[in-house]
Structures are given as structure tokens and as C-alpha cells.
Amino acid sequence: ASNVINIVSTTTNSHLDFQGNVTATLGTINITSAASNTTHIFTFDNKTAEDHIIDAVISEGQAGATSTVNITRTLGSGSNTATFQKTITVDTIAIAAGATAIFNGLVTGATTITSANTTTYNAGHTGNIAFASGADGTISVAADKIITGNVTNGADGQGTLTLAAPTADRTLVTGTIGSGSDALNVLNVAVLSHDTTFGNTVLADTINITQASGTDGTVVFSGDVAAATGMVLTGADIIVQFPSGRSFSSAGAITTATTDTGELHFLGGSQLVDSAVGASSKPLKLIQVSGTGDTTFNGPVYATTTTIDEASTVVMAASQLLTSNVHFTTSGAGGALIINTGNFTGNITTDT
């Protein structure tokens, strides 16, 4: 039978400080609390300027107890890592300035990141994650792993979230990304041939969507999307879907790295696209507009083809250019394109 070592915090306001490796060579190590209505702090501090491995299950053992995991770095450099091999289930996790953490087990708890280094989640995270004000760090999430909660920051334009490509259709972040006027700095999304869904509002100064291989890799947004400097599509078969009644805004544009690649699918319902779409030198492959109601473009649009479904209306705001062939996907009445004092360059076709 395997051995079990229990390291138990039993007193009020207790503090256990680990300054080296916690290695389970002979069995399982549990680090937990045993007294209810008390506060317990578990600190893992790099005081030896080396990488540490914490091979233990860390948990809050009693209902009513409050447990915190602190990850700090007194000595060493940002390249010295603290790697947690098993699950962590506590109230809060705090990653201090200068610390670099790798989590190979599921992390459950509200996490605050003050470090500017990379925090890696290889098994996902349940709970909200917040970059502290002034912490322009990076969160890296492994393929098929999920953040169940929000990812926010304490100051606009700080924090990078990088998501590996899923191997099946998945919602990778269930909550909001950014909040209020505070957008993340960068959102990096990789896709293969499956749907990557975001469950709520997305606010990031720059959104990069890349596809190294596969076909029809799709990013599905469920709420409003804002990218102050723009969204860049890099890959031959990327599809980005915007939900009915939600807006996209940017002082920049939605662009593609390669001419005639990338698709945008707008699901209608009084939808606003408050940015440029494509570029005259690199038009997108396809803009698809479906659903009822108006989809309004407040900037110039450059695409090889724009399709408009039977119940859909595309409105170009005053003085905006539409450079695209337009295809109405109906043989009868229905579908509309409204140009307001702007220019249209392209051909118009229908299904008949």
C-alpha cells in the first residue's frame, strides 16, 4: 500500500512556510487545514535560487476555514520555477512579484497575480484570476484546459492571456476577459479544426488568432468584443463568429496576415461593427451576415466576398467604403444592402 503523509494546519491564524521541494517519493502528501472557522496560510517561497517541485495535494480540509496559498520568491531569478504537481483547492492563491508558477493539477480558488512572469496552467483553473495593478504578466493555458471564471486586471492594457488550440469543441473561458475600462494587453488564441468559445465579454487591446494547421478553426464569441488596436487573423481557414445583437469595436481593424484568408460570421440582430474590416492590400476571404435585423459597419470593409442572407440587412455608415463582391443567398425578395453616401466596388449576385 502507498504511504500517506498529512501535513495539517490545526491552529487559528496558522502559517506553514515551505522553502524547498515537497517530494512524494514514497506515497501521497496532503497539505490541509483541520480546524473550522480559522485562517490558514500556506507559503511556498523560493529562498534557495533553484527550481522547486511541490508534489502534494493542497486543500482546505474543513468547512468554514479560510485557506490561502502564497507563492513567493525571496531569492533566485524569474527563471526559477515553483511547479505544483497535484490539485490545489483553497479560497485564494497569491502569486507574488518575481515568482514563476507552473500548475500541473487543477487549481480551484480566486487567484491574484502580481508577478510579471508567466503563470502556466496545465490542468485548468476554477475561480476568477486577476492581474494586480502594475502586473503585466502572462497566463498560459494548455490545450483543452478551461478557465471557469473571469480573467481581469487592475489597470488597462496589462496582462496577456495565451490559450493553446483545443482538440475538440470547447468553451475555454466561461467568464469575462477584462472588465469595465480595463482591457487586457493581449489575447492570444490558437485554433486547429474545432470551436474555441468565449462565454462572455472580451476586452483586450490586441487579439491574435492563429492557426498552424487544420481547417475551419473557429473562434466563437458570446458577448461584446473590444480590441483597441485590432484583431489579427493568421492562418488560411480561420472563422470568427460574432453573436446576434453584440458589437465589435476597435480603433484599429480586423485584419488578415494573408490576402484572401479569414472569415467573419455575423449573426445579426442589430449588430454594430465599429472598426475597419480587412485592408485594401489584404482583403478578408469572406464576410457572412445572417439573422434578422441590421448589421452596421462604421468603418471601411474589404473582403473578396460578402454574403447576405434572406432576412439580413447590411448597413454601411455614412461615407464608408465597401469593396467586396456581394452575394444574396436567396432567389426571392429579402436581404438588403444599404450604402449611405459611401462607395461600393464589386459585383452583386443572387442564388438564381
Short mmCIF file of C-alpha atoms in Angstrom, two decimals:
data_model
loop_
_atom_site.label_atom_id
_atom_site.label_comp_id
_atom_site.label_asym_id
_atom_site.label_seq_id
_atom_site.Cartn_x
_atom_site.Cartn_y
_atom_site.Cartn_z
CA ALA A 1 0.00 0.00 0.00
CA SER A 2 1.19 3.53 -0.70
CA ASN A 3 2.16 5.79 2.15
CA VAL A 4 0.24 8.94 3.01
CA ILE A 5 1.82 11.91 4.77
CA ASN A 6 -0.59 14.52 6.12
CA ILE A 7 0.75 17.99 6.91
CA VAL A 8 -2.13 19.55 8.85
CA SER A 9 -2.64 23.12 10.00
CA THR A 10 -4.75 22.99 13.18
CA THR A 11 -4.42 26.35 14.98
CA THR A 12 -6.06 29.71 14.40
CA ASN A 13 -4.22 32.02 12.03
CA SER A 14 -1.57 29.39 11.35
CA HIS A 15 1.15 29.84 8.75
CA LEU A 16 3.10 26.98 7.18
CA ASP A 17 6.19 28.09 5.24
CA PHE A 18 7.78 25.73 2.71
CA GLN A 19 11.20 26.80 1.40
CA GLY A 20 12.23 23.82 -0.70
CA ASN A 21 10.91 20.80 -2.55
CA VAL A 22 7.96 18.81 -1.29
CA THR A 23 8.54 15.43 -2.93
CA ALA A 24 6.28 12.40 -2.60
CA THR A 25 8.70 9.60 -3.45
CA LEU A 26 7.01 7.03 -1.21
CA GLY A 27 3.36 7.93 -1.49
CA THR A 28 0.98 10.91 -1.20
CA ILE A 29 1.47 14.15 0.70
CA ASN A 30 -1.59 16.14 1.74
CA ILE A 31 -1.26 19.73 2.94
CA THR A 32 -4.54 20.76 4.53
CA SER A 33 -6.32 22.51 7.40
CA ALA A 34 -8.24 20.74 10.13
CA ALA A 35 -9.88 23.46 12.21
CA SER A 36 -13.05 25.25 11.12
CA ASN A 37 -13.62 28.99 11.46
CA THR A 38 -9.88 29.61 11.29
CA THR A 39 -7.41 31.12 8.84
CA HIS A 40 -4.58 29.10 7.31
CA ILE A 41 -1.75 30.34 5.09
CA PHE A 42 0.49 28.02 3.10
CA THR A 43 3.52 29.83 1.69
CA PHE A 44 5.87 28.34 -0.89
CA ASP A 45 8.94 30.55 -1.06
CA ASN A 46 11.97 30.17 -3.30
CA LYS A 47 14.78 31.00 -0.88
CA THR A 48 17.36 28.72 -2.48
CA ALA A 49 17.61 30.18 -6.02
CA GLU A 50 16.56 26.93 -7.66
CA ASP A 51 13.52 25.28 -9.18
CA HIS A 52 11.14 23.71 -6.68
CA ILE A 53 8.66 20.86 -7.14
CA ILE A 54 5.64 20.68 -4.82
CA ASP A 55 4.27 17.16 -5.20
CA ALA A 56 1.38 17.43 -2.78
CA VAL A 57 -2.40 17.80 -2.75
CA ILE A 58 -3.18 21.17 -1.15
CA SER A 59 -6.68 21.70 0.16
CA GLU A 60 -8.95 23.35 2.67
CA GLY A 61 -9.90 20.46 4.90
CA GLN A 62 -12.76 21.95 6.93
CA ALA A 63 -15.91 23.85 6.06
CA GLY A 64 -15.69 27.35 7.46
CA ALA A 65 -11.90 27.50 7.34
CA THR A 66 -10.19 30.08 5.16
CA SER A 67 -7.05 28.93 3.38
CA THR A 68 -4.58 30.85 1.23
CA VAL A 69 -1.65 29.68 -0.88
CA ASN A 70 1.13 32.25 -1.29
CA ILE A 71 3.79 31.69 -3.94
CA THR A 72 6.77 33.96 -3.40
CA ARG A 73 10.40 34.35 -4.44
CA THR A 74 12.87 35.72 -1.92
CA LEU A 75 15.98 34.64 -3.84
CA GLY A 76 16.73 33.44 -7.35
CA SER A 77 15.54 34.82 -10.65
CA GLY A 78 12.32 34.77 -12.59
CA SER A 79 13.57 31.66 -14.36
CA ASN A 80 13.38 29.72 -11.08
CA THR A 81 10.00 27.97 -11.07
CA ALA A 82 7.68 26.51 -8.46
CA THR A 83 5.91 23.54 -10.07
CA PHE A 84 2.79 22.20 -8.34
CA GLN A 85 2.15 18.64 -9.45
CA LYS A 86 -1.28 18.00 -7.92
CA THR A 87 -4.56 19.75 -7.25
CA ILE A 88 -4.92 22.91 -5.19
CA THR A 89 -8.33 23.67 -3.63
CA VAL A 90 -8.31 26.73 -1.37
CA ASP A 91 -10.03 30.11 -1.08
CA THR A 92 -7.28 32.28 -2.55
CA ILE A 93 -3.96 31.94 -4.33
CA ALA A 94 -1.49 34.84 -4.48
CA ILE A 95 1.46 34.77 -6.89
CA ALA A 96 3.88 37.44 -5.75
CA ALA A 97 6.12 39.71 -7.81
CA GLY A 98 9.05 37.82 -9.28
CA ALA A 99 7.53 34.36 -8.80
CA THR A 100 7.03 31.87 -11.65
CA ALA A 101 4.45 29.15 -11.08
CA ILE A 102 3.52 26.06 -13.08
CA PHE A 103 0.37 24.17 -12.11
CA ASN A 104 0.08 20.58 -13.37
CA GLY A 105 -3.07 19.89 -11.35
CA LEU A 106 -6.42 21.67 -11.38
CA VAL A 107 -6.34 24.91 -9.37
CA THR A 108 -9.52 25.94 -7.55
CA GLY A 109 -9.70 29.32 -5.84
CA ALA A 110 -9.56 33.05 -6.58
CA THR A 111 -6.09 33.86 -7.88
CA THR A 112 -4.26 37.20 -7.86
CA ILE A 113 -1.11 37.52 -9.97
CA THR A 114 1.35 40.28 -9.05
CA SER A 115 4.22 38.72 -10.99
CA ALA A 116 5.24 39.92 -14.44
CA ASN A 117 6.42 36.40 -15.28
CA THR A 118 4.42 33.57 -16.91
CA THR A 119 1.94 31.55 -14.88
CA THR A 120 1.17 28.21 -16.54
CA TYR A 121 -2.00 26.17 -16.08
CA ASN A 122 -1.69 22.64 -17.47
CA ALA A 123 -4.93 21.34 -15.94
CA GLY A 124 -7.19 24.39 -15.88
CA HIS A 125 -8.42 26.83 -13.25
CA THR A 126 -11.74 27.14 -11.42
CA GLY A 127 -12.32 30.61 -10.00
CA ASN A 128 -11.53 34.15 -11.05
CA ILE A 129 -7.99 35.21 -12.00
CA ALA A 130 -6.91 38.84 -11.61
CA PHE A 131 -3.72 40.58 -12.64
CA ALA A 132 -2.90 43.08 -9.90
CA SER A 133 -2.44 46.71 -10.91
CA GLY A 134 1.01 47.12 -12.42
CA ALA A 135 1.42 43.39 -13.11
CA ASP A 136 1.90 42.93 -16.84
CA GLY A 137 2.32 39.18 -16.61
CA THR A 138 1.26 36.28 -18.80
CA ILE A 139 -1.17 33.41 -18.26
CA SER A 140 -0.55 30.33 -20.41
CA VAL A 141 -3.23 27.62 -20.60
CA ALA A 142 -2.61 24.16 -22.08
CA ALA A 143 -4.72 22.62 -24.84
CA ASP A 144 -8.24 21.54 -23.83
CA LYS A 145 -7.96 23.11 -20.37
CA ILE A 146 -10.59 25.55 -19.16
CA ILE A 147 -10.69 28.70 -17.07
CA THR A 148 -14.03 28.58 -15.26
CA GLY A 149 -14.33 32.19 -14.20
CA ASN A 150 -13.20 35.68 -15.18
CA VAL A 151 -9.75 36.93 -16.20
CA THR A 152 -9.40 40.60 -15.25
CA ASN A 153 -6.72 43.16 -14.46
CA GLY A 154 -6.21 46.14 -12.20
CA ALA A 155 -5.03 48.55 -14.89
CA ASP A 156 -5.89 48.99 -18.55
CA GLY A 157 -3.55 47.41 -21.09
CA GLN A 158 -1.82 44.97 -18.76
CA GLY A 159 -1.76 41.18 -18.77
CA THR A 160 -1.52 38.61 -21.57
CA LEU A 161 -3.70 35.51 -21.86
CA THR A 162 -2.44 32.76 -24.18
CA LEU A 163 -4.68 29.79 -24.97
CA ALA A 164 -3.45 26.67 -26.75
CA ALA A 165 -5.59 25.18 -29.52
CA PRO A 166 -8.23 22.70 -28.33
CA THR A 167 -8.55 19.26 -29.91
CA ALA A 168 -12.37 19.32 -29.60
CA ASP A 169 -15.07 22.00 -29.39
CA ARG A 170 -14.63 23.72 -26.03
CA THR A 171 -15.50 26.87 -24.07
CA LEU A 172 -12.02 27.87 -22.89
CA VAL A 173 -13.01 30.85 -20.72
CA THR A 174 -16.50 30.86 -19.24
CA GLY A 175 -16.45 34.38 -17.76
CA THR A 176 -15.36 37.83 -18.86
CA ILE A 177 -11.92 38.77 -20.14
CA GLY A 178 -11.09 42.28 -18.98
CA SER A 179 -13.67 44.40 -17.20
CA GLY A 180 -15.13 47.88 -17.47
CA SER A 181 -12.50 50.18 -18.98
CA ASP A 182 -9.61 47.83 -18.11
CA ALA A 183 -8.75 45.62 -21.08
CA LEU A 184 -6.02 43.02 -21.11
CA ASN A 185 -2.95 43.85 -23.14
CA VAL A 186 -3.03 40.79 -25.44
CA LEU A 187 -5.29 37.79 -26.01
CA ASN A 188 -3.57 35.02 -28.00
CA VAL A 189 -5.85 32.28 -29.31
CA ALA A 190 -4.65 29.24 -31.25
CA VAL A 191 -7.09 27.11 -33.26
CA LEU A 192 -6.94 23.86 -35.21
CA SER A 193 -10.18 22.42 -36.65
CA HIS A 194 -12.54 22.95 -33.72
CA ASP A 195 -14.59 25.65 -32.00
CA THR A 196 -12.96 27.79 -29.33
CA THR A 197 -15.74 29.56 -27.44
CA PHE A 198 -15.59 32.52 -25.06
CA GLY A 199 -18.51 32.62 -22.67
CA ASN A 200 -18.83 36.36 -22.10
CA THR A 201 -17.44 39.82 -22.94
CA VAL A 202 -13.87 40.01 -24.25
CA LEU A 203 -11.78 43.17 -23.76
CA ALA A 204 -8.15 43.06 -24.94
CA ASP A 205 -6.09 45.72 -26.67
CA THR A 206 -4.86 43.19 -29.25
CA ILE A 207 -6.48 39.88 -30.16
CA ASN A 208 -4.28 37.47 -32.13
CA ILE A 209 -5.92 34.38 -33.63
CA THR A 210 -3.55 31.88 -35.24
CA GLN A 211 -3.96 28.55 -37.00
CA ALA A 212 -0.86 26.44 -37.52
CA SER A 213 -2.74 23.56 -39.17
CA GLY A 214 -6.22 22.16 -39.69
CA THR A 215 -9.26 23.64 -41.42
CA ASP A 216 -12.17 25.79 -40.29
CA GLY A 217 -10.74 26.58 -36.87
CA THR A 218 -13.45 28.73 -35.34
CA VAL A 219 -13.46 31.29 -32.55
CA VAL A 220 -16.97 31.82 -31.17
CA PHE A 221 -17.64 34.95 -29.14
CA SER A 222 -20.70 35.05 -26.88
CA GLY A 223 -20.64 38.71 -25.86
CA ASP A 224 -19.35 42.12 -26.93
CA VAL A 225 -15.74 42.23 -28.12
CA ALA A 226 -13.40 45.22 -27.95
CA ALA A 227 -9.82 45.30 -29.22
CA ALA A 228 -8.38 48.81 -29.05
CA THR A 229 -5.55 48.19 -31.52
CA GLY A 230 -7.22 45.43 -33.51
CA MET A 231 -7.72 41.75 -34.23
CA VAL A 232 -5.24 39.87 -36.43
CA LEU A 233 -6.03 36.56 -38.17
CA THR A 234 -3.02 34.45 -39.13
CA GLY A 235 -3.90 31.22 -40.92
CA ALA A 236 -5.68 30.04 -44.03
CA ASP A 237 -9.01 28.80 -42.62
CA ILE A 238 -9.85 30.86 -39.53
CA ILE A 239 -13.51 31.64 -38.86
CA VAL A 240 -14.57 34.22 -36.26
CA GLN A 241 -18.22 34.28 -35.20
CA PHE A 242 -19.89 37.27 -33.53
CA PRO A 243 -23.20 36.67 -31.70
CA SER A 244 -26.54 38.22 -32.51
CA GLY A 245 -27.06 41.67 -31.05
CA ARG A 246 -23.46 42.08 -29.86
CA SER A 247 -20.85 44.56 -31.04
CA PHE A 248 -17.21 44.59 -32.05
CA SER A 249 -15.26 47.81 -31.53
CA SER A 250 -11.70 48.85 -32.29
CA ALA A 251 -9.75 51.95 -33.15
CA GLY A 252 -7.78 49.63 -35.41
CA ALA A 253 -9.23 46.91 -37.62
CA ILE A 254 -9.91 43.22 -38.08
CA THR A 255 -7.15 42.21 -40.46
CA THR A 256 -5.64 39.12 -42.02
CA ALA A 257 -1.95 38.37 -42.38
CA THR A 258 -2.51 36.85 -45.84
CA THR A 259 -4.70 38.15 -48.65
CA ASP A 260 -8.00 36.33 -49.20
CA THR A 261 -7.96 34.37 -45.93
CA GLY A 262 -10.14 34.56 -42.84
CA GLU A 263 -13.90 34.59 -42.44
CA LEU A 264 -16.13 36.73 -40.22
CA HIS A 265 -19.63 35.43 -39.45
CA PHE A 266 -22.08 38.00 -38.05
CA LEU A 267 -25.33 36.61 -36.68
CA GLY A 268 -27.33 39.83 -37.00
CA GLY A 269 -29.84 41.20 -34.54
CA SER A 270 -28.98 44.93 -34.52
CA GLN A 271 -25.27 44.30 -34.60
CA LEU A 272 -22.57 47.01 -34.72
CA VAL A 273 -19.08 46.61 -36.17
CA ASP A 274 -17.30 49.77 -35.04
CA SER A 275 -13.98 49.33 -36.85
CA ALA A 276 -12.41 48.79 -40.24
CA VAL A 277 -12.62 45.26 -41.62
CA GLY A 278 -9.80 44.00 -43.81
CA ALA A 279 -7.45 46.27 -45.75
CA SER A 280 -7.25 47.36 -49.36
CA SER A 281 -3.98 45.44 -49.76
CA LYS A 282 -5.18 42.35 -47.84
CA PRO A 283 -8.93 41.76 -48.04
CA LEU A 284 -10.55 39.02 -45.99
CA LYS A 285 -11.86 35.92 -47.76
CA LEU A 286 -15.50 36.11 -46.60
CA ILE A 287 -17.91 38.17 -44.54
CA GLN A 288 -21.13 36.29 -43.83
CA VAL A 289 -24.16 38.12 -42.45
CA SER A 290 -27.18 36.14 -41.26
CA GLY A 291 -30.12 36.51 -38.88
CA THR A 292 -32.70 39.26 -38.72
CA GLY A 293 -32.05 42.94 -38.14
CA ASP A 294 -29.30 45.31 -39.25
CA THR A 295 -25.57 44.64 -39.16
CA THR A 296 -23.96 48.08 -39.35
CA PHE A 297 -20.34 48.70 -40.33
CA ASN A 298 -18.91 52.01 -39.08
CA GLY A 299 -15.65 51.61 -41.00
CA PRO A 300 -14.47 50.57 -44.46
CA VAL A 301 -14.86 46.92 -45.43
CA TYR A 302 -12.52 44.97 -47.72
CA ALA A 303 -13.36 41.35 -48.50
CA THR A 304 -13.36 39.08 -51.51
CA THR A 305 -16.99 38.10 -50.90
CA THR A 306 -19.77 39.28 -48.63
CA THR A 307 -22.88 37.09 -48.31
CA ILE A 308 -26.20 38.45 -47.04
CA ASP A 309 -28.96 36.07 -46.02
CA GLU A 310 -32.63 36.49 -46.87
CA ALA A 311 -33.68 38.16 -43.61
CA SER A 312 -30.50 40.19 -43.14
CA THR A 313 -29.58 43.81 -43.80
CA VAL A 314 -26.07 45.20 -44.13
CA VAL A 315 -25.77 48.93 -43.48
CA MET A 316 -22.64 50.87 -44.38
CA ALA A 317 -22.37 54.01 -42.24
CA ALA A 318 -22.07 57.41 -43.91
CA SER A 319 -19.04 57.84 -46.19
CA GLN A 320 -17.76 54.29 -45.61
CA LEU A 321 -16.40 52.12 -48.42
CA LEU A 322 -17.49 48.60 -49.25
CA THR A 323 -15.01 46.85 -51.52
CA SER A 324 -16.33 43.33 -52.00
CA ASN A 325 -18.44 41.16 -54.23
CA VAL A 326 -21.87 40.80 -52.60
CA HIS A 327 -23.96 37.67 -52.87
CA PHE A 328 -27.58 37.50 -51.68
CA THR A 329 -28.30 33.93 -50.58
CA THR A 330 -31.92 33.91 -51.75
CA SER A 331 -33.71 33.66 -55.06
CA GLY A 332 -36.69 35.77 -53.96
CA ALA A 333 -37.28 39.02 -52.12
CA GLY A 334 -35.27 39.58 -48.96
CA GLY A 335 -31.84 40.68 -47.89
CA ALA A 336 -30.67 44.25 -48.24
CA LEU A 337 -27.53 46.31 -48.65
CA ILE A 338 -27.68 49.99 -47.72
CA ILE A 339 -24.87 52.34 -48.76
CA ASN A 340 -25.02 55.76 -47.07
CA THR A 341 -23.08 58.33 -49.16
CA GLY A 342 -20.14 55.93 -49.45
CA ASN A 343 -18.74 53.97 -52.39
CA PHE A 344 -19.34 50.36 -53.35
CA THR A 345 -16.91 48.47 -55.55
CA GLY A 346 -17.78 44.93 -56.58
CA ASN A 347 -20.37 42.71 -58.22
CA ILE A 348 -23.80 41.77 -56.91
CA THR A 349 -25.18 38.26 -57.43
CA THR A 350 -28.03 36.09 -56.13
CA ASP A 351 -28.65 32.34 -55.97
CA THR A 352 -30.55 32.42 -59.27
#
